[in-house]
């Protein structure tokens, strides 16, 4: 999406992520995090932490459905048998988009068409199932036909698109596409960052203890993590904020992004001229590990990198997990708030540990950063 189309799309969806709307989402994040406890409680030691990633994905599918679509996803949903199937469906869709975006073999239209009929057949079905669900949601909302699958109190994104469709600003089909993009963004980035943060807590017990101490001071009751996090509370979680940012520095969910030079040639500080129309790739993963910016220990996990005194010394574009500028991630604040609510509650309830080290992790470059190997993980419920 480029130029005028992008600006129109962004303007349409911006109201779905304005501050007053995000505040309404916080009770959903709290409630769904409490429900997550019931599933996590079943685990102790696991040789492979992939099950925790799956639970994080189930969790984010539910909050994305409720906050983006206005749908309450429990064990059943329209055209979907179970929440696990729904989660797997969306996960396959994300992998499918990654494959057709990054694998050069699929740039050949004949081979891509053949792949759609064979290896991507199930993925195409999954995309169509999600399209049908969103299509029905938009139509139900437009007619005011709500049943037990809906919550009529939160439907910001659906509301934005419904207004645009009724005003003939965009066709219904583009509204469905816009919602799919928003849904994918809310789902994949949030779920994987929760998972990566859990792994970093497990790998760094000394930092986990500091975060736990901070949370206990702000939420002193012995409530097993079932406290209600407010927006005011989030601002007090200074060390947790540093920990999450350091996780996103070393493990940025979007490891690279593309841009096109527009508005004339661009001259860099070193004198290099990038001509207008040139497509460039920004390698966020390497930027966040650049020793010229982050020092000789750039690849070592250290939340102190985000002490205010250290942040002030760095270029404002040295840390860009959500990108910056005109095309920064529209759901940035959504992700930041949901992450902090969820992680704070998890730390208060559980102690995470692992024998793996951060240098043991092997990454794969998909649409979002993925692990080729899921390390062991121990989960202990605090007393």
mmCIF file of C-alpha atoms in Angstrom:
data_model
loop_
_atom_site.group_PDB
_atom_site.id
_atom_site.type_symbol
_atom_site.label_atom_id
_atom_site.label_comp_id
_atom_site.label_asym_id
_atom_site.label_seq_id
_atom_site.Cartn_x
_atom_site.Cartn_y
_atom_site.Cartn_z
ATOM 1 C CA UNK A 1 0.000 0.000 0.000
ATOM 2 C CA UNK A 2 1.518 3.329 -0.968
ATOM 3 C CA UNK A 3 0.895 7.055 -1.180
ATOM 4 C CA UNK A 4 -2.662 8.290 -1.043
ATOM 5 C CA UNK A 5 -4.149 4.827 -0.381
ATOM 6 C CA UNK A 6 -1.924 4.376 2.678
ATOM 7 C CA UNK A 7 -2.799 7.796 4.119
ATOM 8 C CA UNK A 8 -6.513 7.104 3.674
ATOM 9 C CA UNK A 9 -6.222 3.681 5.318
ATOM 10 C CA UNK A 10 -4.224 5.082 8.227
ATOM 11 C CA UNK A 11 -6.697 7.911 8.795
ATOM 12 C CA UNK A 12 -9.593 5.465 8.839
ATOM 13 C CA UNK A 13 -7.987 3.189 11.430
ATOM 14 C CA UNK A 14 -6.384 5.837 13.663
ATOM 15 C CA UNK A 15 -9.528 6.338 15.777
ATOM 16 C CA UNK A 16 -9.436 2.645 16.708
ATOM 17 C CA UNK A 17 -6.172 3.270 18.564
ATOM 18 C CA UNK A 18 -6.742 6.692 20.106
ATOM 19 C CA UNK A 19 -6.020 7.064 23.813
ATOM 20 C CA UNK A 20 -9.633 7.103 25.013
ATOM 21 C CA UNK A 21 -10.286 3.830 23.186
ATOM 22 C CA UNK A 22 -7.159 2.129 24.500
ATOM 23 C CA UNK A 23 -8.228 2.922 28.062
ATOM 24 C CA UNK A 24 -11.443 0.984 27.384
ATOM 25 C CA UNK A 25 -9.375 -2.032 26.307
ATOM 26 C CA UNK A 26 -7.453 -2.343 29.604
ATOM 27 C CA UNK A 27 -10.212 -4.271 31.463
ATOM 28 C CA UNK A 28 -10.240 -6.755 28.554
ATOM 29 C CA UNK A 29 -6.472 -7.239 28.867
ATOM 30 C CA UNK A 30 -6.828 -7.821 32.627
ATOM 31 C CA UNK A 31 -9.709 -10.267 32.319
ATOM 32 C CA UNK A 32 -8.148 -12.295 29.533
ATOM 33 C CA UNK A 33 -4.798 -12.436 31.387
ATOM 34 C CA UNK A 34 -6.606 -13.924 34.400
ATOM 35 C CA UNK A 35 -8.114 -16.552 32.096
ATOM 36 C CA UNK A 36 -4.625 -17.310 30.774
ATOM 37 C CA UNK A 37 -3.598 -18.351 34.305
ATOM 38 C CA UNK A 38 -5.879 -21.393 34.180
ATOM 39 C CA UNK A 39 -3.971 -22.742 31.176
ATOM 40 C CA UNK A 40 -0.461 -21.835 32.365
ATOM 41 C CA UNK A 41 -1.118 -23.441 35.775
ATOM 42 C CA UNK A 42 -1.086 -26.867 34.077
ATOM 43 C CA UNK A 43 2.582 -26.598 33.127
ATOM 44 C CA UNK A 44 5.710 -27.214 35.173
ATOM 45 C CA UNK A 45 8.856 -28.257 33.343
ATOM 46 C CA UNK A 46 8.745 -28.612 29.571
ATOM 47 C CA UNK A 47 11.540 -29.656 27.254
ATOM 48 C CA UNK A 48 10.081 -27.467 24.529
ATOM 49 C CA UNK A 49 8.402 -24.142 25.294
ATOM 50 C CA UNK A 50 6.333 -24.165 22.104
ATOM 51 C CA UNK A 51 3.187 -24.865 24.152
ATOM 52 C CA UNK A 52 3.653 -21.529 25.941
ATOM 53 C CA UNK A 53 3.891 -19.743 22.597
ATOM 54 C CA UNK A 54 0.641 -21.448 21.601
ATOM 55 C CA UNK A 55 -1.054 -20.225 24.799
ATOM 56 C CA UNK A 56 0.229 -16.694 24.120
ATOM 57 C CA UNK A 57 -1.276 -16.908 20.652
ATOM 58 C CA UNK A 58 -4.617 -18.136 21.978
ATOM 59 C CA UNK A 59 -4.589 -15.242 24.449
ATOM 60 C CA UNK A 60 -3.871 -12.616 21.796
ATOM 61 C CA UNK A 61 -6.414 -14.059 19.369
ATOM 62 C CA UNK A 62 -9.056 -13.571 22.068
ATOM 63 C CA UNK A 63 -8.080 -9.988 22.932
ATOM 64 C CA UNK A 64 -7.754 -9.100 19.232
ATOM 65 C CA UNK A 65 -11.216 -10.528 18.523
ATOM 66 C CA UNK A 66 -12.759 -8.623 21.418
ATOM 67 C CA UNK A 67 -10.985 -5.287 20.982
ATOM 68 C CA UNK A 68 -10.762 -5.189 17.170
ATOM 69 C CA UNK A 69 -13.861 -7.114 16.066
ATOM 70 C CA UNK A 70 -16.110 -6.692 19.088
ATOM 71 C CA UNK A 71 -16.490 -10.477 19.235
ATOM 72 C CA UNK A 72 -16.203 -12.577 22.375
ATOM 73 C CA UNK A 73 -14.183 -15.652 21.456
ATOM 74 C CA UNK A 74 -14.549 -18.446 23.970
ATOM 75 C CA UNK A 75 -14.516 -22.097 22.887
ATOM 76 C CA UNK A 76 -16.670 -21.588 19.803
ATOM 77 C CA UNK A 77 -17.121 -18.918 17.179
ATOM 78 C CA UNK A 78 -18.894 -18.519 13.859
ATOM 79 C CA UNK A 79 -17.411 -21.052 11.373
ATOM 80 C CA UNK A 80 -14.672 -21.965 13.885
ATOM 81 C CA UNK A 81 -14.788 -25.169 15.954
ATOM 82 C CA UNK A 82 -12.413 -24.381 18.830
ATOM 83 C CA UNK A 83 -10.096 -21.615 19.980
ATOM 84 C CA UNK A 84 -7.047 -23.833 19.285
ATOM 85 C CA UNK A 85 -8.144 -24.343 15.709
ATOM 86 C CA UNK A 86 -8.763 -20.616 15.350
ATOM 87 C CA UNK A 87 -5.295 -19.837 16.694
ATOM 88 C CA UNK A 88 -3.635 -22.365 14.407
ATOM 89 C CA UNK A 89 -5.607 -20.930 11.500
ATOM 90 C CA UNK A 90 -4.314 -17.401 12.057
ATOM 91 C CA UNK A 91 -0.757 -18.689 12.674
ATOM 92 C CA UNK A 92 -0.809 -20.513 9.340
ATOM 93 C CA UNK A 93 -2.036 -17.365 7.625
ATOM 94 C CA UNK A 94 0.895 -15.374 9.019
ATOM 95 C CA UNK A 95 3.376 -18.034 7.840
ATOM 96 C CA UNK A 96 1.703 -18.055 4.429
ATOM 97 C CA UNK A 97 2.038 -14.276 4.021
ATOM 98 C CA UNK A 98 5.686 -14.551 5.098
ATOM 99 C CA UNK A 99 6.434 -17.270 2.548
ATOM 100 C CA UNK A 100 4.938 -15.451 -0.428
ATOM 101 C CA UNK A 101 6.659 -12.222 0.663
ATOM 102 C CA UNK A 102 10.216 -13.434 1.275
ATOM 103 C CA UNK A 103 10.765 -16.639 -0.711
ATOM 104 C CA UNK A 104 11.969 -15.715 -4.195
ATOM 105 C CA UNK A 105 10.551 -18.875 -5.746
ATOM 106 C CA UNK A 106 7.062 -17.502 -5.139
ATOM 107 C CA UNK A 107 7.825 -14.325 -7.100
ATOM 108 C CA UNK A 108 7.205 -16.447 -10.191
ATOM 109 C CA UNK A 109 3.446 -16.152 -10.738
ATOM 110 C CA UNK A 110 3.160 -19.584 -12.328
ATOM 111 C CA UNK A 111 4.906 -21.272 -9.381
ATOM 112 C CA UNK A 112 2.847 -19.205 -6.915
ATOM 113 C CA UNK A 113 -0.372 -20.316 -8.604
ATOM 114 C CA UNK A 114 0.791 -23.932 -8.399
ATOM 115 C CA UNK A 115 1.680 -23.464 -4.710
ATOM 116 C CA UNK A 116 -1.819 -22.094 -4.031
ATOM 117 C CA UNK A 117 -3.263 -25.322 -5.410
ATOM 118 C CA UNK A 118 -0.945 -27.549 -3.380
ATOM 119 C CA UNK A 119 1.222 -26.522 -0.388
ATOM 120 C CA UNK A 120 -0.782 -23.335 0.304
ATOM 121 C CA UNK A 121 -4.207 -24.902 -0.213
ATOM 122 C CA UNK A 122 -5.029 -25.072 3.500
ATOM 123 C CA UNK A 123 -3.634 -21.568 4.062
ATOM 124 C CA UNK A 124 -5.922 -20.155 1.378
ATOM 125 C CA UNK A 125 -8.856 -21.863 3.066
ATOM 126 C CA UNK A 126 -7.777 -20.328 6.361
ATOM 127 C CA UNK A 127 -7.596 -16.841 4.816
ATOM 128 C CA UNK A 128 -11.056 -17.276 3.329
ATOM 129 C CA UNK A 129 -12.452 -18.470 6.685
ATOM 130 C CA UNK A 130 -11.075 -15.352 8.390
ATOM 131 C CA UNK A 131 -12.470 -13.186 5.571
ATOM 132 C CA UNK A 132 -15.920 -14.732 6.046
ATOM 133 C CA UNK A 133 -15.814 -14.111 9.800
ATOM 134 C CA UNK A 134 -14.792 -10.467 9.344
ATOM 135 C CA UNK A 135 -17.267 -9.979 6.493
ATOM 136 C CA UNK A 136 -20.105 -11.259 8.682
ATOM 137 C CA UNK A 137 -18.934 -9.118 11.605
ATOM 138 C CA UNK A 138 -19.006 -5.938 9.501
ATOM 139 C CA UNK A 139 -22.434 -6.774 8.092
ATOM 140 C CA UNK A 140 -23.862 -7.675 11.524
ATOM 141 C CA UNK A 141 -22.498 -4.462 12.973
ATOM 142 C CA UNK A 142 -23.918 -2.372 10.128
ATOM 143 C CA UNK A 143 -27.375 -3.885 10.709
ATOM 144 C CA UNK A 144 -27.094 -3.726 14.500
ATOM 145 C CA UNK A 145 -27.603 -7.485 14.768
ATOM 146 C CA UNK A 146 -25.703 -8.530 17.882
ATOM 147 C CA UNK A 147 -25.957 -11.926 19.560
ATOM 148 C CA UNK A 148 -24.078 -13.670 22.374
ATOM 149 C CA UNK A 149 -20.897 -13.721 20.257
ATOM 150 C CA UNK A 150 -20.621 -9.940 20.401
ATOM 151 C CA UNK A 151 -19.771 -7.297 22.950
ATOM 152 C CA UNK A 152 -21.449 -4.014 22.072
ATOM 153 C CA UNK A 153 -19.251 -1.928 24.370
ATOM 154 C CA UNK A 154 -15.955 -2.208 22.464
ATOM 155 C CA UNK A 155 -15.853 -2.257 18.696
ATOM 156 C CA UNK A 156 -13.594 0.630 17.753
ATOM 157 C CA UNK A 157 -12.018 -0.784 14.592
ATOM 158 C CA UNK A 158 -15.323 -2.167 13.296
ATOM 159 C CA UNK A 159 -16.964 1.184 13.993
ATOM 160 C CA UNK A 160 -14.310 3.069 12.014
ATOM 161 C CA UNK A 161 -14.692 0.804 9.002
ATOM 162 C CA UNK A 162 -18.491 0.776 9.158
ATOM 163 C CA UNK A 163 -18.579 4.581 9.049
ATOM 164 C CA UNK A 164 -16.176 4.608 6.095
ATOM 165 C CA UNK A 165 -18.191 1.992 4.173
ATOM 166 C CA UNK A 166 -21.523 3.749 4.791
ATOM 167 C CA UNK A 167 -19.975 7.062 3.688
ATOM 168 C CA UNK A 168 -18.684 5.425 0.486
ATOM 169 C CA UNK A 169 -15.117 6.323 1.428
ATOM 170 C CA UNK A 170 -14.033 2.718 0.910
ATOM 171 C CA UNK A 171 -15.788 -0.340 -0.539
ATOM 172 C CA UNK A 172 -16.833 -3.172 1.762
ATOM 173 C CA UNK A 173 -14.101 -5.450 0.347
ATOM 174 C CA UNK A 174 -11.357 -2.978 1.328
ATOM 175 C CA UNK A 175 -12.884 -2.775 4.805
ATOM 176 C CA UNK A 176 -12.468 -6.546 5.171
ATOM 177 C CA UNK A 177 -8.858 -6.360 3.955
ATOM 178 C CA UNK A 178 -8.074 -3.501 6.355
ATOM 179 C CA UNK A 179 -9.456 -5.476 9.270
ATOM 180 C CA UNK A 180 -7.392 -8.544 8.356
ATOM 181 C CA UNK A 181 -4.216 -6.412 8.355
ATOM 182 C CA UNK A 182 -5.106 -4.872 11.714
ATOM 183 C CA UNK A 183 -6.011 -8.253 13.196
ATOM 184 C CA UNK A 184 -2.742 -9.854 12.063
ATOM 185 C CA UNK A 185 -0.766 -6.946 13.508
ATOM 186 C CA UNK A 186 -2.460 -7.202 16.892
ATOM 187 C CA UNK A 187 -2.108 -10.989 16.958
ATOM 188 C CA UNK A 188 1.425 -11.907 15.886
ATOM 189 C CA UNK A 189 3.490 -9.095 17.392
ATOM 190 C CA UNK A 190 1.839 -9.192 20.817
ATOM 191 C CA UNK A 191 1.835 -12.974 21.230
ATOM 192 C CA UNK A 192 5.478 -13.436 20.229
ATOM 193 C CA UNK A 193 6.682 -10.527 22.371
ATOM 194 C CA UNK A 194 4.937 -11.995 25.442
ATOM 195 C CA UNK A 195 6.656 -15.312 24.681
ATOM 196 C CA UNK A 196 10.077 -13.712 24.154
ATOM 197 C CA UNK A 197 9.708 -11.694 27.357
ATOM 198 C CA UNK A 198 8.941 -14.884 29.317
ATOM 199 C CA UNK A 199 12.088 -16.471 27.873
ATOM 200 C CA UNK A 200 14.211 -13.441 28.807
ATOM 201 C CA UNK A 201 12.803 -13.546 32.353
ATOM 202 C CA UNK A 202 13.717 -17.223 32.571
ATOM 203 C CA UNK A 203 17.236 -16.648 31.216
ATOM 204 C CA UNK A 204 17.984 -13.712 33.539
ATOM 205 C CA UNK A 205 16.798 -14.549 37.098
ATOM 206 C CA UNK A 206 18.511 -11.496 38.610
ATOM 207 C CA UNK A 207 16.505 -9.152 36.375
ATOM 208 C CA UNK A 208 13.344 -11.200 36.933
ATOM 209 C CA UNK A 209 13.766 -10.674 40.687
ATOM 210 C CA UNK A 210 14.040 -6.892 40.224
ATOM 211 C CA UNK A 211 10.882 -6.824 38.127
ATOM 212 C CA UNK A 212 9.062 -8.999 40.668
ATOM 213 C CA UNK A 213 10.097 -6.731 43.554
ATOM 214 C CA UNK A 214 8.822 -3.674 41.702
ATOM 215 C CA UNK A 215 5.470 -5.337 40.955
ATOM 216 C CA UNK A 216 5.074 -6.449 44.591
ATOM 217 C CA UNK A 217 5.579 -2.861 45.772
ATOM 218 C CA UNK A 218 2.895 -1.550 43.426
ATOM 219 C CA UNK A 219 0.539 -4.513 43.945
ATOM 220 C CA UNK A 220 1.326 -5.714 47.511
ATOM 221 C CA UNK A 221 -1.698 -7.964 48.070
ATOM 222 C CA UNK A 222 -1.203 -11.723 47.970
ATOM 223 C CA UNK A 223 -3.572 -12.094 45.033
ATOM 224 C CA UNK A 224 -1.697 -14.536 42.751
ATOM 225 C CA UNK A 225 -1.545 -11.959 39.997
ATOM 226 C CA UNK A 226 -5.286 -11.373 39.842
ATOM 227 C CA UNK A 227 -4.948 -7.656 40.610
ATOM 228 C CA UNK A 228 -6.424 -5.099 38.220
ATOM 229 C CA UNK A 229 -3.803 -3.086 36.343
ATOM 230 C CA UNK A 230 -4.887 0.480 35.519
ATOM 231 C CA UNK A 231 -3.305 2.939 33.118
ATOM 232 C CA UNK A 232 -1.897 4.852 36.112
ATOM 233 C CA UNK A 233 -0.267 1.636 37.352
ATOM 234 C CA UNK A 234 1.460 1.083 34.015
ATOM 235 C CA UNK A 235 3.307 4.398 34.355
ATOM 236 C CA UNK A 236 4.740 3.207 37.699
ATOM 237 C CA UNK A 237 6.221 0.003 36.262
ATOM 238 C CA UNK A 238 9.523 1.624 35.333
ATOM 239 C CA UNK A 239 11.798 -1.414 35.597
ATOM 240 C CA UNK A 240 9.315 -3.664 33.819
ATOM 241 C CA UNK A 241 9.186 -1.076 31.052
ATOM 242 C CA UNK A 242 12.987 -1.216 30.742
ATOM 243 C CA UNK A 243 12.934 -5.028 30.701
ATOM 244 C CA UNK A 244 10.322 -5.214 27.933
ATOM 245 C CA UNK A 245 12.139 -2.607 25.840
ATOM 246 C CA UNK A 246 15.408 -4.544 26.177
ATOM 247 C CA UNK A 247 13.584 -7.684 25.045
ATOM 248 C CA UNK A 248 12.300 -5.834 21.989
ATOM 249 C CA UNK A 249 15.768 -4.443 21.315
ATOM 250 C CA UNK A 250 17.455 -7.840 21.064
ATOM 251 C CA UNK A 251 14.391 -9.650 19.707
ATOM 252 C CA UNK A 252 12.508 -7.138 17.526
ATOM 253 C CA UNK A 253 9.358 -8.790 16.228
ATOM 254 C CA UNK A 254 9.696 -7.039 12.875
ATOM 255 C CA UNK A 255 13.392 -7.640 12.112
ATOM 256 C CA UNK A 256 13.403 -5.632 8.902
ATOM 257 C CA UNK A 257 11.180 -3.271 6.975
ATOM 258 C CA UNK A 258 11.144 -1.679 3.541
ATOM 259 C CA UNK A 259 10.810 1.931 2.456
ATOM 260 C CA UNK A 260 10.765 3.776 -0.859
ATOM 261 C CA UNK A 261 12.629 7.096 -1.242
ATOM 262 C CA UNK A 262 10.069 9.798 -2.092
ATOM 263 C CA UNK A 263 9.952 13.574 -2.263
ATOM 264 C CA UNK A 264 13.297 13.874 -4.090
ATOM 265 C CA UNK A 265 16.756 12.398 -3.590
ATOM 266 C CA UNK A 266 17.835 11.718 -0.011
ATOM 267 C CA UNK A 267 21.354 12.693 1.097
ATOM 268 C CA UNK A 268 22.666 10.808 4.131
ATOM 269 C CA UNK A 269 24.996 12.277 6.757
ATOM 270 C CA UNK A 270 27.999 10.557 5.130
ATOM 271 C CA UNK A 271 27.269 12.203 1.785
ATOM 272 C CA UNK A 272 25.757 9.141 0.109
ATOM 273 C CA UNK A 273 22.820 10.091 -2.139
ATOM 274 C CA UNK A 274 19.827 7.752 -2.373
ATOM 275 C CA UNK A 275 17.834 8.534 -5.541
ATOM 276 C CA UNK A 276 14.093 9.083 -5.477
ATOM 277 C CA UNK A 277 12.182 5.859 -6.161
ATOM 278 C CA UNK A 278 14.855 3.600 -4.676
ATOM 279 C CA UNK A 279 13.554 0.752 -2.498
ATOM 280 C CA UNK A 280 15.610 0.308 0.676
ATOM 281 C CA UNK A 281 15.594 -2.300 3.448
ATOM 282 C CA UNK A 282 16.072 -1.187 7.068
ATOM 283 C CA UNK A 283 17.638 -3.994 9.106
ATOM 284 C CA UNK A 284 16.170 -3.389 12.562
ATOM 285 C CA UNK A 285 17.703 -6.562 14.023
ATOM 286 C CA UNK A 286 21.269 -5.443 13.238
ATOM 287 C CA UNK A 287 20.542 -1.804 14.130
ATOM 288 C CA UNK A 288 19.521 -2.880 17.647
ATOM 289 C CA UNK A 289 22.776 -4.837 18.026
ATOM 290 C CA UNK A 290 25.097 -2.238 16.482
ATOM 291 C CA UNK A 291 28.114 -1.858 18.803
ATOM 292 C CA UNK A 292 28.740 1.683 17.568
ATOM 293 C CA UNK A 293 25.369 2.631 19.061
ATOM 294 C CA UNK A 294 24.900 0.231 21.973
ATOM 295 C CA UNK A 295 28.530 -0.276 23.018
ATOM 296 C CA UNK A 296 30.797 -3.353 23.104
ATOM 297 C CA UNK A 297 28.188 -5.382 25.028
ATOM 298 C CA UNK A 298 25.451 -4.719 22.487
ATOM 299 C CA UNK A 299 24.477 -8.398 22.260
ATOM 300 C CA UNK A 300 24.204 -8.857 26.039
ATOM 301 C CA UNK A 301 20.761 -8.484 27.638
ATOM 302 C CA UNK A 302 20.821 -5.457 29.964
ATOM 303 C CA UNK A 303 17.661 -3.480 30.883
ATOM 304 C CA UNK A 304 19.894 -0.594 32.053
ATOM 305 C CA UNK A 305 20.233 0.294 28.378
ATOM 306 C CA UNK A 306 16.896 2.006 28.905
ATOM 307 C CA UNK A 307 17.744 4.068 31.946
ATOM 308 C CA UNK A 308 16.703 7.614 31.139
ATOM 309 C CA UNK A 309 20.313 8.833 31.284
ATOM 310 C CA UNK A 310 21.350 6.227 28.692
ATOM 311 C CA UNK A 311 18.379 6.832 26.399
ATOM 312 C CA UNK A 312 19.148 10.562 26.253
ATOM 313 C CA UNK A 313 22.642 9.848 24.882
ATOM 314 C CA UNK A 314 21.397 7.858 21.876
ATOM 315 C CA UNK A 315 19.936 8.941 18.567
ATOM 316 C CA UNK A 316 16.103 8.788 18.750
ATOM 317 C CA UNK A 317 16.072 6.375 15.811
ATOM 318 C CA UNK A 318 18.544 3.928 17.377
ATOM 319 C CA UNK A 319 15.631 1.938 18.831
ATOM 320 C CA UNK A 320 12.708 1.398 16.444
ATOM 321 C CA UNK A 321 10.782 -1.824 17.231
ATOM 322 C CA UNK A 322 7.587 -0.079 16.075
ATOM 323 C CA UNK A 323 9.390 1.985 13.415
ATOM 324 C CA UNK A 324 9.160 5.774 13.412
ATOM 325 C CA UNK A 325 8.076 8.569 11.128
ATOM 326 C CA UNK A 326 4.950 8.647 8.979
ATOM 327 C CA UNK A 327 4.601 4.858 8.832
ATOM 328 C CA UNK A 328 5.223 3.994 12.474
ATOM 329 C CA UNK A 329 3.100 1.132 13.795
ATOM 330 C CA UNK A 330 -0.424 2.392 14.358
ATOM 331 C CA UNK A 331 -0.950 -0.199 17.110
ATOM 332 C CA UNK A 332 2.182 0.769 19.063
ATOM 333 C CA UNK A 333 0.369 1.974 22.174
ATOM 334 C CA UNK A 334 -2.056 -0.958 21.960
ATOM 335 C CA UNK A 335 0.897 -3.352 22.042
ATOM 336 C CA UNK A 336 2.738 -1.491 24.794
ATOM 337 C CA UNK A 337 -0.259 -1.421 27.128
ATOM 338 C CA UNK A 338 -1.391 -5.025 26.547
ATOM 339 C CA UNK A 339 2.181 -6.266 27.026
ATOM 340 C CA UNK A 340 2.712 -4.473 30.324
ATOM 341 C CA UNK A 341 -0.625 -5.540 31.773
ATOM 342 C CA UNK A 342 -0.049 -9.189 30.836
ATOM 343 C CA UNK A 343 3.615 -9.478 31.840
ATOM 344 C CA UNK A 344 3.068 -7.742 35.192
ATOM 345 C CA UNK A 345 0.363 -10.233 36.108
ATOM 346 C CA UNK A 346 2.387 -13.234 34.914
ATOM 347 C CA UNK A 347 5.476 -12.210 36.913
ATOM 348 C CA UNK A 348 3.428 -11.783 40.093
ATOM 349 C CA UNK A 349 1.991 -15.299 39.742
ATOM 350 C CA UNK A 350 4.893 -17.319 38.276
ATOM 351 C CA UNK A 351 8.642 -17.760 38.459
ATOM 352 C CA UNK A 352 10.215 -18.709 35.119
ATOM 353 C CA UNK A 353 13.535 -20.509 34.660
ATOM 354 C CA UNK A 354 15.516 -22.272 31.948
ATOM 355 C CA UNK A 355 18.892 -23.868 31.309
ATOM 356 C CA UNK A 356 19.122 -22.193 27.896
ATOM 357 C CA UNK A 357 21.142 -19.064 27.194
ATOM 358 C CA UNK A 358 20.276 -16.244 24.841
ATOM 359 C CA UNK A 359 23.210 -17.180 22.619
ATOM 360 C CA UNK A 360 21.605 -20.619 22.147
ATOM 361 C CA UNK A 361 18.628 -19.124 20.312
ATOM 362 C CA UNK A 362 18.526 -19.643 16.552
ATOM 363 C CA UNK A 363 16.317 -17.202 14.664
ATOM 364 C CA UNK A 364 14.416 -17.533 11.416
ATOM 365 C CA UNK A 365 13.503 -14.545 9.280
ATOM 366 C CA UNK A 366 9.784 -14.654 8.627
ATOM 367 C CA UNK A 367 7.307 -11.811 8.450
ATOM 368 C CA UNK A 368 7.951 -11.663 12.198
ATOM 369 C CA UNK A 369 11.001 -12.909 14.083
ATOM 370 C CA UNK A 370 10.684 -16.628 14.887
ATOM 371 C CA UNK A 371 12.751 -19.230 16.696
ATOM 372 C CA UNK A 372 14.032 -22.291 14.883
ATOM 373 C CA UNK A 373 14.359 -24.015 18.268
ATOM 374 C CA UNK A 374 12.103 -23.518 21.277
ATOM 375 C CA UNK A 375 14.199 -23.835 24.450
ATOM 376 C CA UNK A 376 13.174 -25.680 27.637
ATOM 377 C CA UNK A 377 11.191 -23.741 30.219
ATOM 378 C CA UNK A 378 10.205 -24.269 33.846
ATOM 379 C CA UNK A 379 7.158 -22.552 35.317
ATOM 380 C CA UNK A 380 6.723 -22.444 39.077
ATOM 381 C CA UNK A 381 3.670 -20.896 40.705
ATOM 382 C CA UNK A 382 4.789 -18.510 43.452
ATOM 383 C CA UNK A 383 3.531 -19.064 46.994
#
